[in-house]
CSV table of C-alpha atoms and ligand atoms in Angstrom, one decimal:
chain,number,residue,atom,x,y,z
A,1,UNK,CA,-23.4,15.7,12.2
A,2,UNK,CA,-22.0,14.3,9.0
A,3,UNK,CA,-24.2,13.5,6.1
A,4,UNK,CA,-23.8,10.3,4.2
A,5,UNK,CA,-24.4,9.4,0.6
A,6,UNK,CA,-24.7,13.0,-0.2
A,7,UNK,CA,-25.1,13.5,-3.9
A,8,UNK,CA,-22.3,15.9,-5.0
A,9,UNK,CA,-21.8,16.9,-8.6
A,10,UNK,CA,-18.2,17.3,-9.5
A,11,UNK,CA,-17.0,20.9,-10.2
A,12,UNK,CA,-17.4,21.9,-13.9
A,13,UNK,CA,-13.7,22.8,-14.4
A,14,UNK,CA,-12.4,19.4,-13.2
A,15,UNK,CA,-10.8,18.5,-16.5
A,16,UNK,CA,-8.5,21.5,-16.3
A,17,UNK,CA,-7.0,19.9,-13.2
A,18,UNK,CA,-5.9,16.8,-15.1
A,19,UNK,CA,-2.6,18.1,-16.4
A,20,UNK,CA,-1.4,19.5,-13.1
A,21,UNK,CA,-2.2,16.2,-11.3
A,22,UNK,CA,-0.4,14.3,-14.0
A,23,UNK,CA,2.6,16.6,-13.5
A,24,UNK,CA,2.7,15.8,-9.8
A,25,UNK,CA,2.5,12.1,-10.6
A,26,UNK,CA,5.5,12.4,-13.0
A,27,UNK,CA,7.5,14.3,-10.5
A,28,UNK,CA,7.1,11.5,-7.9
A,29,UNK,CA,8.3,8.7,-10.2
A,30,UNK,CA,11.8,7.5,-9.2
A,31,UNK,CA,14.4,8.4,-11.9
A,32,UNK,CA,16.2,5.5,-13.7
A,33,UNK,CA,19.5,6.2,-11.9
A,34,UNK,CA,17.8,5.7,-8.6
A,35,UNK,CA,16.4,2.4,-9.7
A,36,UNK,CA,20.0,1.4,-10.8
A,37,UNK,CA,21.4,2.3,-7.4
A,38,UNK,CA,18.7,0.2,-5.7
A,39,UNK,CA,19.8,-2.8,-8.0
A,40,UNK,CA,23.4,-2.1,-7.1
A,41,UNK,CA,22.6,-2.3,-3.4
A,42,UNK,CA,20.6,-5.5,-3.8
A,43,UNK,CA,23.4,-7.1,-5.7
A,44,UNK,CA,25.8,-6.2,-2.9
A,45,UNK,CA,23.5,-7.7,-0.3
A,46,UNK,CA,23.0,-10.9,-2.4
A,47,UNK,CA,26.8,-11.3,-2.6
A,48,UNK,CA,27.2,-10.9,1.2
A,49,UNK,CA,24.3,-13.1,2.1
A,50,UNK,CA,25.3,-15.9,-0.3
A,51,UNK,CA,28.7,-16.2,1.4
A,52,UNK,CA,27.1,-17.2,4.6
A,53,UNK,CA,24.0,-19.0,3.2
A,54,UNK,CA,24.5,-20.1,-0.4
A,55,UNK,CA,20.9,-21.4,-0.7
A,56,UNK,CA,19.2,-18.3,0.6
A,57,UNK,CA,17.4,-15.8,-1.7
A,58,UNK,CA,16.6,-12.2,-1.4
A,59,UNK,CA,13.2,-10.8,-2.6
A,60,UNK,CA,12.1,-7.2,-2.9
A,61,UNK,CA,8.8,-6.4,-1.3
A,62,UNK,CA,6.9,-3.2,-0.4
A,63,UNK,CA,7.0,-0.2,-2.6
A,64,UNK,CA,10.2,-0.9,-4.6
A,65,UNK,CA,8.7,-4.2,-5.6
A,66,UNK,CA,5.1,-3.3,-6.1
A,67,UNK,CA,5.6,-0.4,-8.5
A,68,UNK,CA,4.1,2.1,-6.1
A,69,UNK,CA,7.4,3.4,-4.8
A,70,UNK,CA,7.9,7.1,-5.1
A,71,UNK,CA,11.4,8.7,-5.4
A,72,UNK,CA,13.7,8.3,-2.4
A,73,UNK,CA,11.8,5.4,-0.9
A,74,UNK,CA,13.5,3.0,1.5
A,75,UNK,CA,13.8,-0.5,0.2
A,76,UNK,CA,12.2,-3.5,1.8
A,77,UNK,CA,13.9,-6.9,1.3
A,78,UNK,CA,12.9,-10.3,2.5
A,79,UNK,CA,15.6,-13.0,3.1
A,80,UNK,CA,14.1,-16.4,2.3
A,81,UNK,CA,16.0,-19.0,4.1
A,82,UNK,CA,15.5,-22.6,5.3
A,83,UNK,CA,17.5,-22.6,8.4
A,84,UNK,CA,16.3,-25.2,10.8
A,85,UNK,CA,18.7,-25.0,13.8
A,86,UNK,CA,18.5,-21.2,14.3
A,87,UNK,CA,15.5,-19.1,15.3
A,88,UNK,CA,14.6,-15.8,13.7
A,89,UNK,CA,16.5,-13.6,16.2
A,90,UNK,CA,19.6,-15.7,15.8
A,91,UNK,CA,19.4,-15.4,12.0
A,92,UNK,CA,18.9,-11.7,12.2
A,93,UNK,CA,21.9,-11.3,14.5
A,94,UNK,CA,24.0,-13.4,12.2
A,95,UNK,CA,22.8,-11.5,9.2
A,96,UNK,CA,23.7,-8.1,10.9
A,97,UNK,CA,27.1,-9.6,11.5
A,98,UNK,CA,27.6,-10.7,7.9
A,99,UNK,CA,26.6,-7.3,6.6
A,100,UNK,CA,28.5,-5.2,9.2
A,101,UNK,CA,31.8,-6.6,8.0
A,102,UNK,CA,31.4,-4.9,4.6
A,103,UNK,CA,31.4,-1.2,5.2
A,104,UNK,CA,27.7,-0.7,5.3
A,105,UNK,CA,26.5,2.0,7.8
A,106,UNK,CA,24.3,1.6,10.8
A,107,UNK,CA,23.6,-2.1,10.5
A,108,UNK,CA,21.2,-2.8,13.3
A,109,UNK,CA,19.2,-5.9,14.2
A,110,UNK,CA,15.8,-5.1,15.6
A,111,UNK,CA,14.9,-8.5,17.0
A,112,UNK,CA,12.0,-7.3,19.2
A,113,UNK,CA,10.1,-5.3,16.6
A,114,UNK,CA,6.6,-6.4,15.6
A,115,UNK,CA,8.2,-7.5,12.3
A,116,UNK,CA,11.8,-8.2,13.4
A,117,UNK,CA,14.3,-6.8,10.9
A,118,UNK,CA,17.9,-5.8,10.1
A,119,UNK,CA,18.1,-2.1,9.2
A,120,UNK,CA,21.0,-0.6,7.3
A,121,UNK,CA,22.1,2.3,5.2
A,122,UNK,CA,24.4,2.1,2.2
A,123,UNK,CA,26.9,5.0,2.3
A,124,UNK,CA,27.6,4.7,-1.4
A,125,UNK,CA,24.0,5.1,-2.6
A,126,UNK,CA,22.5,6.7,0.5
A,127,UNK,CA,19.7,4.2,0.4
A,128,UNK,CA,18.2,2.8,3.6
A,129,UNK,CA,17.1,-0.8,3.7
A,130,UNK,CA,15.0,-3.1,6.0
A,131,UNK,CA,15.6,-6.8,5.7
A,132,UNK,CA,13.1,-9.3,7.2
A,133,UNK,CA,13.2,-13.0,7.3
A,134,UNK,CA,10.8,-15.4,5.5
A,135,UNK,CA,8.0,-12.9,5.2
A,136,UNK,CA,6.7,-14.7,2.1
A,137,UNK,CA,3.1,-13.3,2.4
A,138,UNK,CA,4.5,-9.8,2.0
A,139,UNK,CA,6.3,-10.9,-1.2
A,140,UNK,CA,3.1,-12.4,-2.5
A,141,UNK,CA,1.0,-9.3,-1.8
A,142,UNK,CA,3.7,-7.2,-3.4
A,143,UNK,CA,3.2,-9.2,-6.6
A,144,UNK,CA,-0.6,-8.8,-6.3
A,145,UNK,CA,-0.3,-5.0,-6.1
A,146,UNK,CA,2.2,-4.9,-9.0
A,147,UNK,CA,-0.1,-7.1,-11.1
A,148,UNK,CA,-3.0,-4.7,-10.5
A,149,UNK,CA,-0.9,-1.8,-11.4
A,150,UNK,CA,-0.2,-3.3,-14.8
A,151,UNK,CA,-3.9,-3.5,-15.7
A,152,UNK,CA,-4.7,0.3,-15.8
A,153,UNK,CA,-2.1,3.1,-15.7
A,154,UNK,CA,-4.5,5.2,-13.6
A,155,UNK,CA,-4.0,3.0,-10.6
A,156,UNK,CA,-0.3,4.1,-10.2
A,157,UNK,CA,-1.3,7.7,-10.8
A,158,UNK,CA,-4.0,7.7,-8.2
A,159,UNK,CA,-2.0,5.7,-5.6
A,160,UNK,CA,1.1,8.0,-6.0
A,161,UNK,CA,-1.0,11.1,-5.5
A,162,UNK,CA,-2.9,9.6,-2.5
A,163,UNK,CA,0.4,8.5,-0.9
A,164,UNK,CA,1.9,11.9,-1.5
A,165,UNK,CA,-1.2,13.5,0.1
A,166,UNK,CA,-1.0,11.1,3.1
A,167,UNK,CA,2.6,11.8,3.7
A,168,UNK,CA,2.2,15.6,3.4
A,169,UNK,CA,-0.8,15.6,5.7
A,170,UNK,CA,0.8,13.3,8.3
A,171,UNK,CA,-1.8,10.5,7.9
A,172,UNK,CA,0.7,7.8,6.8
A,173,UNK,CA,2.0,6.9,10.2
A,174,UNK,CA,0.8,3.6,11.7
A,175,UNK,CA,2.5,4.2,15.0
A,176,UNK,CA,0.3,7.3,15.3
A,177,UNK,CA,-2.8,5.4,14.4
A,178,UNK,CA,-3.1,6.4,10.8
A,179,UNK,CA,-2.8,4.1,7.8
A,180,UNK,CA,0.1,2.4,6.0
A,181,UNK,CA,1.0,2.9,2.4
A,182,UNK,CA,-0.1,-0.6,1.8
A,183,UNK,CA,-3.5,0.2,3.2
A,184,UNK,CA,-3.8,3.3,0.9
A,185,UNK,CA,-3.0,1.3,-2.2
A,186,UNK,CA,-5.6,-1.3,-1.3
A,187,UNK,CA,-8.1,1.6,-0.8
A,188,UNK,CA,-7.3,2.7,-4.4
A,189,UNK,CA,-7.7,-0.8,-5.8
A,190,UNK,CA,-11.0,-1.2,-4.1
A,191,UNK,CA,-12.2,2.2,-5.3
A,192,UNK,CA,-11.3,1.2,-8.9
A,193,UNK,CA,-13.1,-2.2,-8.6
A,194,UNK,CA,-16.1,-0.3,-7.2
A,195,UNK,CA,-16.3,2.5,-9.7
A,196,UNK,CA,-19.0,2.2,-12.5
A,197,UNK,CA,-17.9,1.4,-15.1
A,198,UNK,CA,-15.3,-0.6,-13.1
A,199,UNK,CA,-11.6,0.3,-13.8
A,200,UNK,CA,-10.2,-2.9,-12.3
A,201,UNK,CA,-11.4,-6.5,-12.1
A,202,UNK,CA,-11.2,-8.7,-9.0
A,203,UNK,CA,-8.2,-11.0,-9.8
A,204,UNK,CA,-8.9,-13.3,-6.9
A,205,UNK,CA,-12.4,-14.1,-8.1
A,206,UNK,CA,-11.1,-15.1,-11.6
A,207,UNK,CA,-9.6,-18.3,-12.9
A,208,UNK,CA,-6.4,-19.3,-11.0
A,209,UNK,CA,-3.2,-19.0,-13.0
A,210,UNK,CA,-0.9,-18.3,-10.0
A,211,UNK,CA,-1.1,-20.1,-6.7
A,212,UNK,CA,1.2,-20.5,-3.7
A,213,UNK,CA,0.4,-21.7,-0.2
A,214,UNK,CA,2.1,-19.7,2.6
A,215,UNK,CA,1.6,-20.5,6.3
A,216,UNK,CA,-1.6,-22.5,5.4
A,217,UNK,CA,-3.0,-19.6,3.5
A,218,UNK,CA,-3.8,-20.3,-0.1
A,219,UNK,CA,-2.9,-17.3,-2.3
A,220,UNK,CA,-4.5,-17.8,-5.7
A,221,UNK,CA,-5.5,-15.5,-8.4
A,222,UNK,CA,-5.4,-14.7,-12.1
A,223,UNK,CA,-2.0,-13.1,-12.9
A,224,UNK,CA,-2.0,-13.0,-16.7
A,225,UNK,CA,-2.7,-9.3,-16.5
A,226,UNK,CA,-1.3,-8.5,-19.9
A,227,UNK,CA,-4.6,-10.0,-21.1
A,228,UNK,CA,-6.6,-7.4,-19.1
A,229,UNK,CA,-5.2,-4.2,-20.5
A,230,UNK,CA,-8.5,-3.2,-22.0
A,231,UNK,CA,-10.5,-3.9,-18.9
A,232,UNK,CA,-11.0,-0.3,-17.8
A,233,UNK,CA,-11.5,1.2,-21.2
A,234,UNK,CA,-15.3,1.8,-20.7
A,235,UNK,CA,-14.4,4.2,-17.9
A,236,UNK,CA,-13.2,7.4,-19.3
A,237,UNK,CA,-12.5,9.3,-16.1
A,238,UNK,CA,-9.2,11.1,-15.8
A,239,UNK,CA,-6.9,11.3,-12.8
A,240,UNK,CA,-8.4,14.6,-11.5
A,241,UNK,CA,-11.9,13.1,-11.5
A,242,UNK,CA,-10.6,10.0,-9.8
A,243,UNK,CA,-8.8,11.9,-7.1
A,244,UNK,CA,-12.0,13.9,-6.6
A,245,UNK,CA,-14.0,10.6,-6.5
A,246,UNK,CA,-11.7,8.9,-4.1
A,247,UNK,CA,-11.8,11.6,-1.5
A,248,UNK,CA,-15.5,12.0,-1.9
A,249,UNK,CA,-16.0,8.3,-1.3
A,250,UNK,CA,-14.0,8.3,1.9
A,251,UNK,CA,-15.5,11.6,3.1
A,252,UNK,CA,-19.1,11.0,2.4
A,253,UNK,CA,-20.0,7.6,0.9
A,254,UNK,CA,-18.2,5.0,2.9
A,255,UNK,CA,-20.3,3.3,5.6
A,256,UNK,CA,-17.8,3.3,8.5
A,257,UNK,CA,-20.3,1.7,10.9
A,258,UNK,CA,-20.9,-1.4,8.9
A,259,UNK,CA,-18.7,-1.8,5.9
A,260,UNK,CA,-15.4,-3.6,5.3
A,261,UNK,CA,-13.6,-3.0,2.0
A,262,UNK,CA,-12.4,-6.2,0.4
A,263,UNK,CA,-10.1,-6.3,-2.6
A,264,UNK,CA,-10.2,-10.1,-2.3
A,265,UNK,CA,-14.0,-10.2,-3.2
A,266,UNK,CA,-14.0,-7.0,-5.2
A,267,UNK,CA,-16.8,-5.7,-3.1
A,268,UNK,CA,-17.9,-4.4,0.3
A,269,UNK,CA,-18.6,-7.0,3.0
A,270,UNK,CA,-20.2,-6.4,6.3
A,271,UNK,CA,-18.4,-6.1,9.6
A,272,UNK,CA,-21.0,-8.5,11.1
A,273,UNK,CA,-20.0,-11.3,8.6
A,274,UNK,CA,-16.4,-10.9,9.7
A,275,UNK,CA,-17.2,-10.6,13.4
A,276,UNK,CA,-15.5,-7.2,13.4
A,277,UNK,CA,-18.3,-5.5,15.2
A,278,UNK,CA,-16.7,-5.5,18.7
A,279,UNK,CA,-13.4,-4.2,20.0
A,280,UNK,CA,-11.1,-7.2,20.7
A,281,UNK,CA,-7.9,-6.3,22.4
A,282,UNK,CA,-6.6,-3.3,20.5
A,283,UNK,CA,-8.5,-4.1,17.3
A,284,UNK,CA,-11.3,-1.5,17.2
A,285,UNK,CA,-12.2,-1.9,13.5
A,286,UNK,CA,-13.1,1.8,13.1
A,287,UNK,CA,-12.2,1.7,9.4
A,288,UNK,CA,-12.0,-1.8,7.9
A,289,UNK,CA,-9.7,-2.8,5.2
A,290,UNK,CA,-9.4,-6.6,4.7
A,291,UNK,CA,-6.0,-7.9,3.8
A,292,UNK,CA,-6.4,-9.8,0.5
A,293,UNK,CA,-4.7,-13.0,1.7
A,294,UNK,CA,-4.6,-12.7,5.5
A,295,UNK,CA,-8.4,-12.3,5.7
A,296,UNK,CA,-8.5,-12.1,9.5
A,297,UNK,CA,-6.2,-9.1,9.3
A,298,UNK,CA,-7.7,-5.7,9.3
A,299,UNK,CA,-5.3,-3.1,8.0
A,300,UNK,CA,-7.3,-0.5,9.9
A,301,UNK,CA,-6.6,-2.1,13.2
A,302,UNK,CA,-4.0,0.6,14.0
A,303,UNK,CA,-6.7,3.3,13.9
A,304,UNK,CA,-8.0,4.4,17.3
A,305,UNK,CA,-10.9,6.7,18.4
A,306,UNK,CA,-8.7,9.7,18.2
A,307,UNK,CA,-7.0,9.0,14.8
A,308,UNK,CA,-10.2,8.0,13.1
A,309,UNK,CA,-11.4,11.6,13.7
A,310,UNK,CA,-8.1,12.9,12.2
A,311,UNK,CA,-8.4,10.7,9.2
A,312,UNK,CA,-12.0,11.5,8.5
A,313,UNK,CA,-11.4,15.2,8.8
A,314,UNK,CA,-8.5,14.9,6.4
A,315,UNK,CA,-10.8,13.0,3.9
A,316,UNK,CA,-13.4,15.8,4.2
A,317,UNK,CA,-10.8,18.5,3.9
A,318,UNK,CA,-9.5,16.9,0.8
A,319,UNK,CA,-12.9,16.4,-0.7
A,320,UNK,CA,-13.8,20.0,0.0
A,321,UNK,CA,-10.6,21.2,-1.6
A,322,UNK,CA,-11.2,19.0,-4.7
A,323,UNK,CA,-14.7,20.4,-4.9
A,324,UNK,CA,-14.2,24.1,-4.2
A,325,UNK,CA,-10.6,25.3,-4.1
A,326,UNK,CA,-9.3,27.4,-7.0
A,327,UNK,CA,-5.9,25.7,-6.7
A,328,UNK,CA,-6.3,22.2,-5.4
A,329,UNK,CA,-3.0,20.8,-6.6
A,330,UNK,CA,-1.3,23.1,-4.1
A,331,UNK,CA,-3.7,23.2,-1.2
A,332,UNK,CA,-4.2,19.4,-1.1
A,333,UNK,CA,-0.5,18.8,-0.2
A,334,UNK,CA,0.1,21.7,2.2
A,335,UNK,CA,2.1,20.4,5.1
A,336,UNK,CA,0.0,19.9,8.3
B,401,GTP,P1,6.3,3.3,1.4
B,401,GTP,O1,7.5,2.6,2.1
B,401,GTP,O2,5.6,4.2,2.2
B,401,GTP,O3,6.7,3.8,0.0
B,401,GTP,O4,5.3,2.1,1.1
B,401,GTP,P2,5.4,0.5,1.1
B,401,GTP,O5,4.6,0.0,-0.1
B,401,GTP,O6,6.7,0.0,1.2
B,401,GTP,O7,4.4,0.1,2.2
B,401,GTP,P3,4.6,-0.3,3.7
B,401,GTP,O8,6.0,0.2,4.2
B,401,GTP,O9,3.4,0.2,4.4
B,401,GTP,O10,4.6,-1.8,3.7
B,401,GTP,C1,5.6,-2.7,3.2
B,401,GTP,C2,5.0,-4.0,2.8
B,401,GTP,O11,4.7,-4.8,4.0
B,401,GTP,C3,3.7,-4.0,2.0
B,401,GTP,O12,3.9,-3.7,0.7
B,401,GTP,C4,3.2,-5.3,2.3
B,401,GTP,O13,3.7,-6.2,1.4
B,401,GTP,C5,3.7,-5.7,3.7
B,401,GTP,N1,2.6,-5.8,4.7
B,401,GTP,C6,1.9,-6.9,5.0
B,401,GTP,N2,1.0,-6.7,6.0
B,401,GTP,C7,1.2,-5.4,6.3
B,401,GTP,C8,0.6,-4.6,7.3
B,401,GTP,O14,-0.3,-5.0,8.1
B,401,GTP,N3,1.0,-3.3,7.4
B,401,GTP,C9,2.0,-2.9,6.6
B,401,GTP,N4,2.4,-1.6,6.7
B,401,GTP,N5,2.6,-3.6,5.7
B,401,GTP,C10,2.2,-4.9,5.5
B,402,MG,MG1,8.4,0.6,2.4
């Protein structure tokens, strides 16, 4: 049986792991030329789209817009369009048509996907791109994540390392019941809000300086993050300690039976309060991560009774490596 809230003292040589973890972070940052190529592709897409729909706009969302994108990420683009006499599938088919004509490769409209998209690959830059229609909430949560990243540099460091770990270990695949990158970044933000002293504030509990209403959901928070640059300064933990703490939290301290992590409130709330105690349809709520804006949405909903075991064993493996392994920076990321 697992033991919860086990008191573990961090290994004494943890500080010596800081430099190697920082080096891994640095190696994952996309180089400037890659950013430039992304911009080039976006400019091309904007030009093609505006020929057909002069009023439409393209927004970046996901990892290339939220600052948590590692090198060689695909780009996620949202087409914002007020088209009244076409439904989404028709717009997507039309969009695929518009893009096809200009030698882009593999332009494909996936109209039946959970999130319908047009997929394409740019032969010049080699970049793959997914374009969705009017997914404004994704654009807004992308801004929220980017704003959090600007408050404390350690958030990007931790999230890059956790994403890299999750990809290496095969636990970043929602179609196999493990978690999305978006979910992992929210787990990192929650962890920083929860740390004592706290490293991040809860922007949605502060004075509103930014507000939009999307599909009847009011998205409001404090976005003047340049004023919060000192927020985390009382916490002196370095990235190695935080990686250790993150895995320790998810291996031994999180109350999977009752707790929901909530970046929106900056705290933990109970499954009972959200009525997430029972399985409804395919939502089992075995690990509960509340979406900051779509509060009825549990990002852990993809996790099933098999994959929860896989995930928790991976958290425990990682916690054990961070505690005991002589060379955690290698062992942690070993392919599964
Ligand atoms: P990588 O592509 O792995 O680098 O990460 P990413 O940040 O692009 O994340 P991901 O592909 O998981 O998600 C893309 C974006 O979709 C997120 O940044 C969110 O803005 C948005 N999104 C909103 N709801 C969900 C959801 O339930 N699941 C996922 N995966 N994404 C969501
Ligand atoms: Mg992405």
